[in-house]
PDB file of C-alpha atoms in Angstrom:
ATOM      1  CA  MET A 475    -137.601  56.088  80.908  1.00 57.00           C
ATOM      2  CA  ASN A 476    -140.814  55.896  78.847  1.00 76.00           C
ATOM      3  CA  LEU A 477    -140.853  56.340  75.083  1.00 78.00           C
ATOM      4  CA  LYS A 478    -142.551  59.756  75.149  1.00 77.00           C
ATOM      5  CA  TYR A 479    -139.946  61.177  77.534  1.00 83.00           C
ATOM      6  CA  TYR A 480    -137.126  59.616  75.495  1.00 84.00           C
ATOM      7  CA  LEU A 481    -138.378  61.181  72.251  1.00 83.00           C
ATOM      8  CA  LYS A 482    -138.876  64.574  73.894  1.00 84.00           C
ATOM      9  CA  THR A 483    -135.359  64.440  75.322  1.00 89.00           C
ATOM     10  CA  LEU A 484    -133.947  63.392  71.957  1.00 89.00           C
ATOM     11  CA  LEU A 485    -135.655  66.222  70.060  1.00 91.00           C
ATOM     12  CA  PHE A 486    -135.468  68.885  72.788  1.00 94.00           C
ATOM     13  CA  PRO A 487    -136.051  71.819  72.498  1.00 95.00           C
ATOM     14  CA  GLY A 488    -138.287  70.857  69.550  1.00 94.00           C
ATOM     15  CA  ILE A 489    -138.269  70.900  65.753  1.00 96.00           C
ATOM     16  CA  ASN A 490    -138.718  74.660  65.273  1.00 97.00           C
ATOM     17  CA  LEU A 491    -135.392  75.605  63.660  1.00 97.00           C
ATOM     18  CA  HIS A 492    -135.496  79.207  64.887  1.00 97.00           C
ATOM     19  CA  GLY A 493    -136.267  77.975  68.404  1.00 97.00           C
ATOM     20  CA  ARG A 494    -133.329  75.582  68.304  1.00 97.00           C
ATOM     21  CA  LEU A 495    -131.060  78.432  67.219  1.00 97.00           C
ATOM     22  CA  ARG A 496    -132.224  80.629  70.100  1.00 98.00           C
ATOM     23  CA  TYR A 497    -131.684  77.730  72.513  1.00 98.00           C
ATOM     24  CA  ARG A 498    -128.070  77.507  71.380  1.00 97.00           C
ATOM     25  CA  VAL A 499    -127.195  81.187  70.877  1.00 97.00           C
ATOM     26  CA  LEU A 500    -129.047  83.270  73.482  1.00 98.00           C
ATOM     27  CA  PRO A 501    -127.411  81.619  76.528  1.00 98.00           C
ATOM     28  CA  ARG A 502    -124.055  82.872  75.258  1.00 97.00           C
ATOM     29  CA  PHE A 503    -125.211  86.326  76.338  1.00 98.00           C
ATOM     30  CA  PHE A 504    -126.326  85.182  79.805  1.00 98.00           C
ATOM     31  CA  GLY A 505    -124.141  85.790  82.825  1.00 96.00           C
ATOM     32  CA  SER A 506    -122.829  82.916  84.939  1.00 96.00           C
ATOM     33  CA  ALA A 507    -122.963  82.531  88.693  1.00 92.00           C
ATOM     34  CA  ARG A 508    -119.621  82.239  90.462  1.00 90.00           C
ATOM     35  CA  PRO A 509    -119.132  79.439  93.022  1.00 90.00           C
ATOM     36  CA  GLY A 510    -121.149  80.275  96.126  1.00 90.00           C
ATOM     37  CA  GLU A 511    -122.931  83.200  94.434  1.00 93.00           C
ATOM     38  CA  GLU A 512    -126.735  83.296  94.374  1.00 95.00           C
ATOM     39  CA  ARG A 513    -128.079  84.817  91.175  1.00 97.00           C
ATOM     40  CA  TRP A 514    -131.753  84.932  90.210  1.00 98.00           C
ATOM     41  CA  PHE A 515    -132.897  84.615  86.603  1.00 99.00           C
ATOM     42  CA  LEU A 516    -136.428  85.063  85.207  1.00 99.00           C
ATOM     43  CA  ASP A 517    -137.659  83.578  81.936  1.00 99.00           C
ATOM     44  CA  ALA A 518    -140.729  85.678  81.121  1.00 98.00           C
ATOM     45  CA  GLY A 519    -143.089  83.740  78.876  1.00 98.00           C
ATOM     46  CA  CYS A 520    -141.046  80.568  79.272  1.00 98.00           C
ATOM     47  CA  GLY A 521    -142.810  78.303  76.765  1.00 96.00           C
ATOM     48  CA  ASN A 522    -141.275  74.827  77.035  1.00 96.00           C
ATOM     49  CA  GLY A 523    -138.694  76.068  79.549  1.00 97.00           C
ATOM     50  CA  MET A 524    -135.683  75.766  77.270  1.00 98.00           C
ATOM     51  CA  LEU A 525    -134.122  79.112  78.255  1.00 99.00           C
ATOM     52  CA  THR A 526    -135.059  78.676  81.917  1.00 99.00           C
ATOM     53  CA  TYR A 527    -133.126  75.425  81.791  1.00 98.00           C
ATOM     54  CA  GLN A 528    -130.145  77.062  80.089  1.00 98.00           C
ATOM     55  CA  ALA A 529    -130.049  79.756  82.791  1.00 98.00           C
ATOM     56  CA  TRP A 530    -130.084  77.038  85.463  1.00 98.00           C
ATOM     57  CA  ARG A 531    -127.180  75.315  83.726  1.00 98.00           C
ATOM     58  CA  LYS A 532    -125.199  78.543  84.090  1.00 97.00           C
ATOM     59  CA  GLY A 533    -125.650  78.496  87.847  1.00 97.00           C
ATOM     60  CA  HIS A 534    -128.690  80.735  88.299  1.00 98.00           C
ATOM     61  CA  ARG A 535    -131.708  80.048  90.441  1.00 98.00           C
ATOM     62  CA  ALA A 536    -134.060  80.123  87.485  1.00 98.00           C
ATOM     63  CA  VAL A 537    -137.784  80.862  87.440  1.00 99.00           C
ATOM     64  CA  GLY A 538    -139.952  80.418  84.347  1.00 98.00           C
ATOM     65  CA  VAL A 539    -143.381  82.058  84.179  1.00 99.00           C
ATOM     66  CA  SER A 540    -146.260  81.810  81.715  1.00 98.00           C
ATOM     67  CA  ILE A 541    -149.984  82.517  81.772  1.00 96.00           C
ATOM     68  CA  LYS A 542    -150.552  79.119  80.117  1.00 96.00           C
ATOM     69  CA  GLU A 543    -151.134  76.447  82.742  1.00 97.00           C
ATOM     70  CA  GLY A 544    -150.439  73.654  80.264  1.00 97.00           C
ATOM     71  CA  GLU A 545    -146.953  74.973  79.496  1.00 97.00           C
ATOM     72  CA  ILE A 546    -146.114  75.197  83.186  1.00 98.00           C
ATOM     73  CA  GLU A 547    -147.418  71.692  83.936  1.00 98.00           C
ATOM     74  CA  ARG A 548    -145.399  70.179  81.069  1.00 96.00           C
ATOM     75  CA  ALA A 549    -142.236  72.031  82.083  1.00 97.00           C
ATOM     76  CA  ARG A 550    -142.579  70.821  85.672  1.00 97.00           C
ATOM     77  CA  ARG A 551    -143.083  67.232  84.546  1.00 95.00           C
ATOM     78  CA  PHE A 552    -140.119  67.331  82.182  1.00 95.00           C
ATOM     79  CA  PHE A 553    -137.552  69.176  84.288  1.00 96.00           C
ATOM     80  CA  ASN A 554    -138.570  68.721  87.923  1.00 97.00           C
ATOM     81  CA  GLU A 555    -140.195  65.295  87.878  1.00 94.00           C
ATOM     82  CA  ALA A 556    -138.531  63.388  85.022  1.00 91.00           C
ATOM     83  CA  ARG A 557    -135.090  64.987  85.307  1.00 93.00           C
ATOM     84  CA  GLY A 558    -135.195  65.434  89.052  1.00 94.00           C
ATOM     85  CA  ILE A 559    -134.065  69.071  89.149  1.00 97.00           C
ATOM     86  CA  PRO A 560    -135.137  70.564  92.511  1.00 98.00           C
ATOM     87  CA  GLU A 561    -137.761  73.305  92.334  1.00 97.00           C
ATOM     88  CA  SER A 562    -135.591  75.350  94.683  1.00 96.00           C
ATOM     89  CA  GLN A 563    -133.151  75.688  91.755  1.00 97.00           C
ATOM     90  CA  LEU A 564    -135.421  75.571  88.702  1.00 98.00           C
ATOM     91  CA  SER A 565    -139.107  76.389  89.090  1.00 98.00           C
ATOM     92  CA  PHE A 566    -142.083  77.142  86.863  1.00 99.00           C
ATOM     93  CA  ARG A 567    -145.078  79.245  87.833  1.00 98.00           C
ATOM     94  CA  VAL A 568    -148.340  80.417  86.277  1.00 98.00           C
ATOM     95  CA  HIS A 569    -148.049  84.183  86.409  1.00 97.00           C
ATOM     96  CA  ASN A 570    -148.997  87.354  84.534  1.00 95.00           C
ATOM     97  CA  LEU A 571    -146.149  89.438  83.091  1.00 97.00           C
ATOM     98  CA  TYR A 572    -147.912  92.667  84.061  1.00 97.00           C
ATOM     99  CA  ARG A 573    -147.672  91.821  87.775  1.00 96.00           C
ATOM    100  CA  LEU A 574    -144.182  90.420  88.249  1.00 98.00           C
ATOM    101  CA  GLU A 575    -143.722  92.314  91.510  1.00 97.00           C
ATOM    102  CA  ASP A 576    -146.257  89.897  93.025  1.00 97.00           C
ATOM    103  CA  LEU A 577    -143.614  87.160  92.758  1.00 97.00           C
ATOM    104  CA  GLY A 578    -141.814  88.829  95.656  1.00 97.00           C
ATOM    105  CA  LEU A 579    -138.433  88.351  93.980  1.00 97.00           C
ATOM    106  CA  SER A 580    -135.724  90.523  92.431  1.00 98.00           C
ATOM    107  CA  PHE A 581    -133.727  89.276  89.468  1.00 98.00           C
ATOM    108  CA  ASP A 582    -130.193  89.722  88.200  1.00 98.00           C
ATOM    109  CA  GLU A 583    -131.282  88.860  84.660  1.00 99.00           C
ATOM    110  CA  ILE A 584    -134.518  88.476  82.722  1.00 99.00           C
ATOM    111  CA  VAL A 585    -135.022  86.906  79.317  1.00 99.00           C
ATOM    112  CA  CYS A 586    -138.148  87.421  77.217  1.00 99.00           C
ATOM    113  CA  SER A 587    -137.933  85.578  73.913  1.00 98.00           C
ATOM    114  CA  GLU A 588    -140.551  85.705  71.144  1.00 97.00           C
ATOM    115  CA  VAL A 589    -143.245  87.003  73.500  1.00 98.00           C
ATOM    116  CA  LEU A 590    -143.618  90.798  73.249  1.00 98.00           C
ATOM    117  CA  GLU A 591    -144.860  90.651  69.661  1.00 97.00           C
ATOM    118  CA  HIS A 592    -147.977  88.920  71.051  1.00 96.00           C
ATOM    119  CA  ILE A 593    -148.725  91.643  73.635  1.00 96.00           C
ATOM    120  CA  VAL A 594    -150.486  94.950  72.929  1.00 95.00           C
ATOM    121  CA  ARG A 595    -149.334  96.665  76.134  1.00 96.00           C
ATOM    122  CA  ASP A 596    -145.657  95.931  75.621  1.00 97.00           C
ATOM    123  CA  ALA A 597    -144.545  99.115  77.407  1.00 98.00           C
ATOM    124  CA  ASP A 598    -146.393  97.995  80.545  1.00 98.00           C
ATOM    125  CA  VAL A 599    -144.587  94.651  80.444  1.00 98.00           C
ATOM    126  CA  ILE A 600    -141.224  96.393  80.074  1.00 98.00           C
ATOM    127  CA  ARG A 601    -142.010  98.526  83.126  1.00 98.00           C
ATOM    128  CA  SER A 602    -142.880  95.329  84.982  1.00 98.00           C
ATOM    129  CA  PHE A 603    -139.480  93.895  84.020  1.00 99.00           C
ATOM    130  CA  ALA A 604    -137.682  97.025  85.199  1.00 98.00           C
ATOM    131  CA  ALA A 605    -139.522  96.903  88.528  1.00 98.00           C
ATOM    132  CA  VAL A 606    -138.127  93.455  89.399  1.00 98.00           C
ATOM    133  CA  LEU A 607    -134.641  93.874  87.919  1.00 98.00           C
ATOM    134  CA  LYS A 608    -131.916  94.586  90.428  1.00 98.00           C
ATOM    135  CA  PRO A 609    -129.840  97.787  89.938  1.00 96.00           C
ATOM    136  CA  GLY A 610    -127.468  97.081  87.064  1.00 96.00           C
ATOM    137  CA  GLY A 611    -129.534  94.031  86.104  1.00 98.00           C
ATOM    138  CA  VAL A 612    -129.754  92.811  82.524  1.00 99.00           C
ATOM    139  CA  LEU A 613    -132.778  92.287  80.265  1.00 99.00           C
ATOM    140  CA  HIS A 614    -132.462  89.991  77.245  1.00 99.00           C
ATOM    141  CA  LEU A 615    -135.094  90.538  74.547  1.00 99.00           C
ATOM    142  CA  CYS A 616    -135.529  88.551  71.350  1.00 99.00           C
ATOM    143  CA  CYS A 617    -138.413  89.237  68.966  1.00 98.00           C
ATOM    144  CA  PRO A 618    -139.139  89.020  65.234  1.00 98.00           C
ATOM    145  CA  ASN A 619    -137.335  91.566  63.097  1.00 98.00           C
ATOM    146  CA  ALA A 620    -139.985  94.000  61.842  1.00 97.00           C
ATOM    147  CA  ASP A 621    -137.933  94.580  58.679  1.00 96.00           C
ATOM    148  CA  HIS A 622    -137.936  90.918  57.648  1.00 97.00           C
ATOM    149  CA  PRO A 623    -140.324  90.404  54.689  1.00 96.00           C
ATOM    150  CA  ASP A 624    -141.993  87.341  56.215  1.00 95.00           C
ATOM    151  CA  ASN A 625    -142.711  89.219  59.433  1.00 96.00           C
ATOM    152  CA  CYS A 626    -144.004  92.230  57.490  1.00 94.00           C
ATOM    153  CA  ALA A 627    -146.426  89.912  55.682  1.00 93.00           C
ATOM    154  CA  THR A 628    -147.805  88.383  58.892  1.00 90.00           C
ATOM    155  CA  THR A 629    -151.544  88.844  59.404  1.00 92.00           C
ATOM    156  CA  LEU A 630    -151.819  90.753  62.671  1.00 95.00           C
ATOM    157  CA  ASP A 631    -154.002  89.595  65.552  1.00 94.00           C
ATOM    158  CA  LYS A 632    -155.734  92.777  66.685  1.00 85.00           C
ATOM    159  CA  ASN A 633    -157.679  90.895  69.374  1.00 88.00           C
ATOM    160  CA  GLU A 634    -154.523  89.650  71.140  1.00 90.00           C
ATOM    161  CA  SER A 635    -155.785  86.073  70.936  1.00 91.00           C
ATOM    162  CA  GLY A 636    -152.404  84.384  70.472  1.00 90.00           C
ATOM    163  CA  GLY A 637    -151.032  85.724  67.195  1.00 94.00           C
ATOM    164  CA  HIS A 638    -148.687  88.603  66.503  1.00 95.00           C
ATOM    165  CA  VAL A 639    -150.127  92.027  67.320  1.00 96.00           C
ATOM    166  CA  ARG A 640    -147.192  93.693  65.511  1.00 96.00           C
ATOM    167  CA  PRO A 641    -144.675  92.477  62.900  1.00 96.00           C
ATOM    168  CA  GLY A 642    -141.857  92.716  65.439  1.00 97.00           C
ATOM    169  CA  TYR A 643    -139.276  95.307  66.378  1.00 98.00           C
ATOM    170  CA  THR A 644    -136.330  97.202  64.961  1.00 97.00           C
ATOM    171  CA  LEU A 645    -133.379  98.492  66.949  1.00 98.00           C
ATOM    172  CA  ASP A 646    -135.019 101.926  66.932  1.00 98.00           C
ATOM    173  CA  SER A 647    -138.345 100.630  68.251  1.00 98.00           C
ATOM    174  CA  TYR A 648    -136.545  98.568  70.888  1.00 98.00           C
ATOM    175  CA  GLN A 649    -134.753 101.726  71.993  1.00 98.00           C
ATOM    176  CA  ALA A 650    -137.998 103.716  72.140  1.00 98.00           C
ATOM    177  CA  LEU A 651    -139.583 100.957  74.234  1.00 98.00           C
ATOM    178  CA  LEU A 652    -136.720 100.454  76.677  1.00 98.00           C
ATOM    179  CA  LYS A 653    -135.365 103.938  77.312  1.00 97.00           C
ATOM    180  CA  PRO A 654    -138.406 105.305  79.248  1.00 97.00           C
ATOM    181  CA  ALA A 655    -138.119 102.335  81.639  1.00 97.00           C
ATOM    182  CA  GLY A 656    -134.482 103.131  82.412  1.00 97.00           C
ATOM    183  CA  LEU A 657    -133.030 100.360  80.252  1.00 98.00           C
ATOM    184  CA  ARG A 658    -130.098 101.001  77.918  1.00 98.00           C
ATOM    185  CA  ILE A 659    -129.192  98.708  75.024  1.00 98.00           C
ATOM    186  CA  ILE A 660    -125.580  97.553  75.320  1.00 98.00           C
ATOM    187  CA  GLU A 661    -125.481  94.788  72.690  1.00 98.00           C
ATOM    188  CA  SER A 662    -127.525  93.478  69.774  1.00 98.00           C
ATOM    189  CA  ALA A 663    -127.474  90.573  67.346  1.00 97.00           C
ATOM    190  CA  GLY A 664    -129.511  89.161  64.482  1.00 97.00           C
ATOM    191  CA  LEU A 665    -130.618  85.518  64.455  1.00 98.00           C
ATOM    192  CA  GLY A 666    -131.993  83.314  61.710  1.00 97.00           C
ATOM    193  CA  GLY A 667    -131.120  83.341  58.026  1.00 97.00           C
ATOM    194  CA  PRO A 668    -133.009  82.413  54.834  1.00 97.00           C
ATOM    195  CA  VAL A 669    -132.230  78.687  54.939  1.00 97.00           C
ATOM    196  CA  ARG A 670    -133.754  78.211  58.388  1.00 97.00           C
ATOM    197  CA  GLU A 671    -136.719  80.372  57.452  1.00 97.00           C
ATOM    198  CA  PHE A 672    -137.362  78.416  54.231  1.00 98.00           C
ATOM    199  CA  PHE A 673    -137.540  75.098  56.056  1.00 98.00           C
ATOM    200  CA  ASN A 674    -139.179  76.412  59.212  1.00 97.00           C
ATOM    201  CA  LYS A 675    -142.184  77.769  57.316  1.00 96.00           C
ATOM    202  CA  ARG A 676    -142.741  74.309  55.880  1.00 97.00           C
ATOM    203  CA  ILE A 677    -142.303  72.626  59.256  1.00 98.00           C
ATOM    204  CA  LEU A 678    -144.897  74.918  60.835  1.00 96.00           C
ATOM    205  CA  ARG A 679    -147.328  74.462  57.946  1.00 95.00           C
ATOM    206  CA  ALA A 680    -147.058  70.675  58.193  1.00 97.00           C
ATOM    207  CA  GLN A 681    -147.565  70.829  61.971  1.00 94.00           C
ATOM    208  CA  ASP A 682    -150.654  73.020  61.556  1.00 93.00           C
ATOM    209  CA  GLN A 683    -152.051  70.429  59.136  1.00 94.00           C
ATOM    210  CA  ARG A 684    -151.095  67.596  61.533  1.00 90.00           C
ATOM    211  CA  ARG A 685    -148.883  65.995  58.884  1.00 93.00           C
ATOM    212  CA  VAL A 686    -146.284  64.621  61.292  1.00 91.00           C
ATOM    213  CA  PRO A 687    -144.174  62.668  58.746  1.00 93.00           C
ATOM    214  CA  ALA A 688    -143.937  65.741  56.504  1.00 96.00           C
ATOM    215  CA  ALA A 689    -142.939  67.963  59.430  1.00 95.00           C
ATOM    216  CA  ALA A 690    -140.263  65.442  60.420  1.00 94.00           C
ATOM    217  CA  CYS A 691    -138.874  65.323  56.874  1.00 97.00           C
ATOM    218  CA  TRP A 692    -138.717  69.107  56.580  1.00 97.00           C
ATOM    219  CA  PHE A 693    -137.047  69.285  59.989  1.00 97.00           C
ATOM    220  CA  LEU A 694    -134.364  66.747  59.092  1.00 97.00           C
ATOM    221  CA  ALA A 695    -133.637  68.513  55.802  1.00 98.00           C
ATOM    222  CA  GLY A 696    -133.487  71.933  57.473  1.00 97.00           C
ATOM    223  CA  TRP A 697    -131.362  70.650  60.349  1.00 96.00           C
ATOM    224  CA  ALA A 698    -128.878  69.185  57.851  1.00 97.00           C
ATOM    225  CA  LEU A 699    -128.663  72.355  55.744  1.00 97.00           C
ATOM    226  CA  ALA A 700    -128.946  75.092  58.382  1.00 96.00           C
ATOM    227  CA  TRP A 701    -125.168  75.491  58.358  1.00 95.00           C
ATOM    228  CA  LEU A 702    -125.550  77.240  54.989  1.00 96.00           C
ATOM    229  CA  ASP A 703    -126.915  80.301  56.807  1.00 96.00           C
ATOM    230  CA  THR A 704    -124.232  82.859  57.612  1.00 91.00           C
ATOM    231  CA  PRO A 705    -123.661  83.711  61.311  1.00 89.00           C
ATOM    232  CA  HIS A 706    -124.694  87.306  60.622  1.00 90.00           C
ATOM    233  CA  PRO A 707    -127.566  87.308  58.092  1.00 94.00           C
ATOM    234  CA  ARG A 708    -128.162  90.529  56.180  1.00 94.00           C
ATOM    235  CA  VAL A 709    -131.848  90.577  57.154  1.00 96.00           C
ATOM    236  CA  PRO A 710    -132.200  88.310  60.202  1.00 97.00           C
ATOM    237  CA  TYR A 711    -135.512  86.744  61.136  1.00 98.00           C
ATOM    238  CA  SER A 712    -135.208  87.818  64.799  1.00 98.00           C
ATOM    239  CA  LEU A 713    -133.461  90.655  66.629  1.00 98.00           C
ATOM    240  CA  TYR A 714    -131.858  90.180  70.032  1.00 99.00           C
ATOM    241  CA  VAL A 715    -130.861  93.006  72.369  1.00 99.00           C
ATOM    242  CA  ARG A 716    -129.194  93.008  75.768  1.00 99.00           C
ATOM    243  CA  ALA A 717    -130.170  96.002  77.901  1.00 98.00           C
ATOM    244  CA  LYS A 718    -128.919  97.156  81.292  1.00 98.00           C
ATOM    245  CA  LYS A 719    -130.974  98.799  84.026  1.00 97.00           C
ATOM    246  CA  THR A 720    -129.562 102.265  84.561  1.00 92.00           C
ATOM    247  CA  MET A 721    -131.999 103.731  87.079  1.00 78.00           C
TER     248      MET A 721
END
């Protein structure tokens, strides 16, 4: 085991405190495959593959997709090559979210975490999800809470060049987005309180400035104090919904 792989394994899924919370909490809403059952799970916009991996751990045949070739290459190296997980069980592919039907697969569950806020044509992506979800399938969405003051203050990226094209979503805007595609919200939750947000902003700022020691210090402090956040923050940083395909 080389040093780089060891450090990545030690810190996985990274030092973003909100990301670490999603890694721990969102899989609680995922279904589990029974012995001998084949269930397919899609992680749409998979990033470093953390939720794809969690779905695989729950017995799914998990597929992570991203339009970023670098993300896919790193995920393959980390999970398939270094950890030896067969690609028949956990695979990563470069693919566009607008054309998921081209995968030639149908899924029991789909997760899309912290992705839709970067996409102008979010309704088209939701229709793409619905097209590959099996009848009664489940869609997990997690995006910034549009009512959180930090998200409201975000400078929007009108050119869709990687930033947020909208502050996020509310339960009402989620409903308006999902209902026309035949998806009904059956559960919701808020994630991320003020303590995590305080430290995470400083971690991200230090990373942007390439101040690695400072980012590490802010991470360690935030990791140690994150327990001070309540499980159900009054104004959460992110909103999660679980929706079921009804048509």
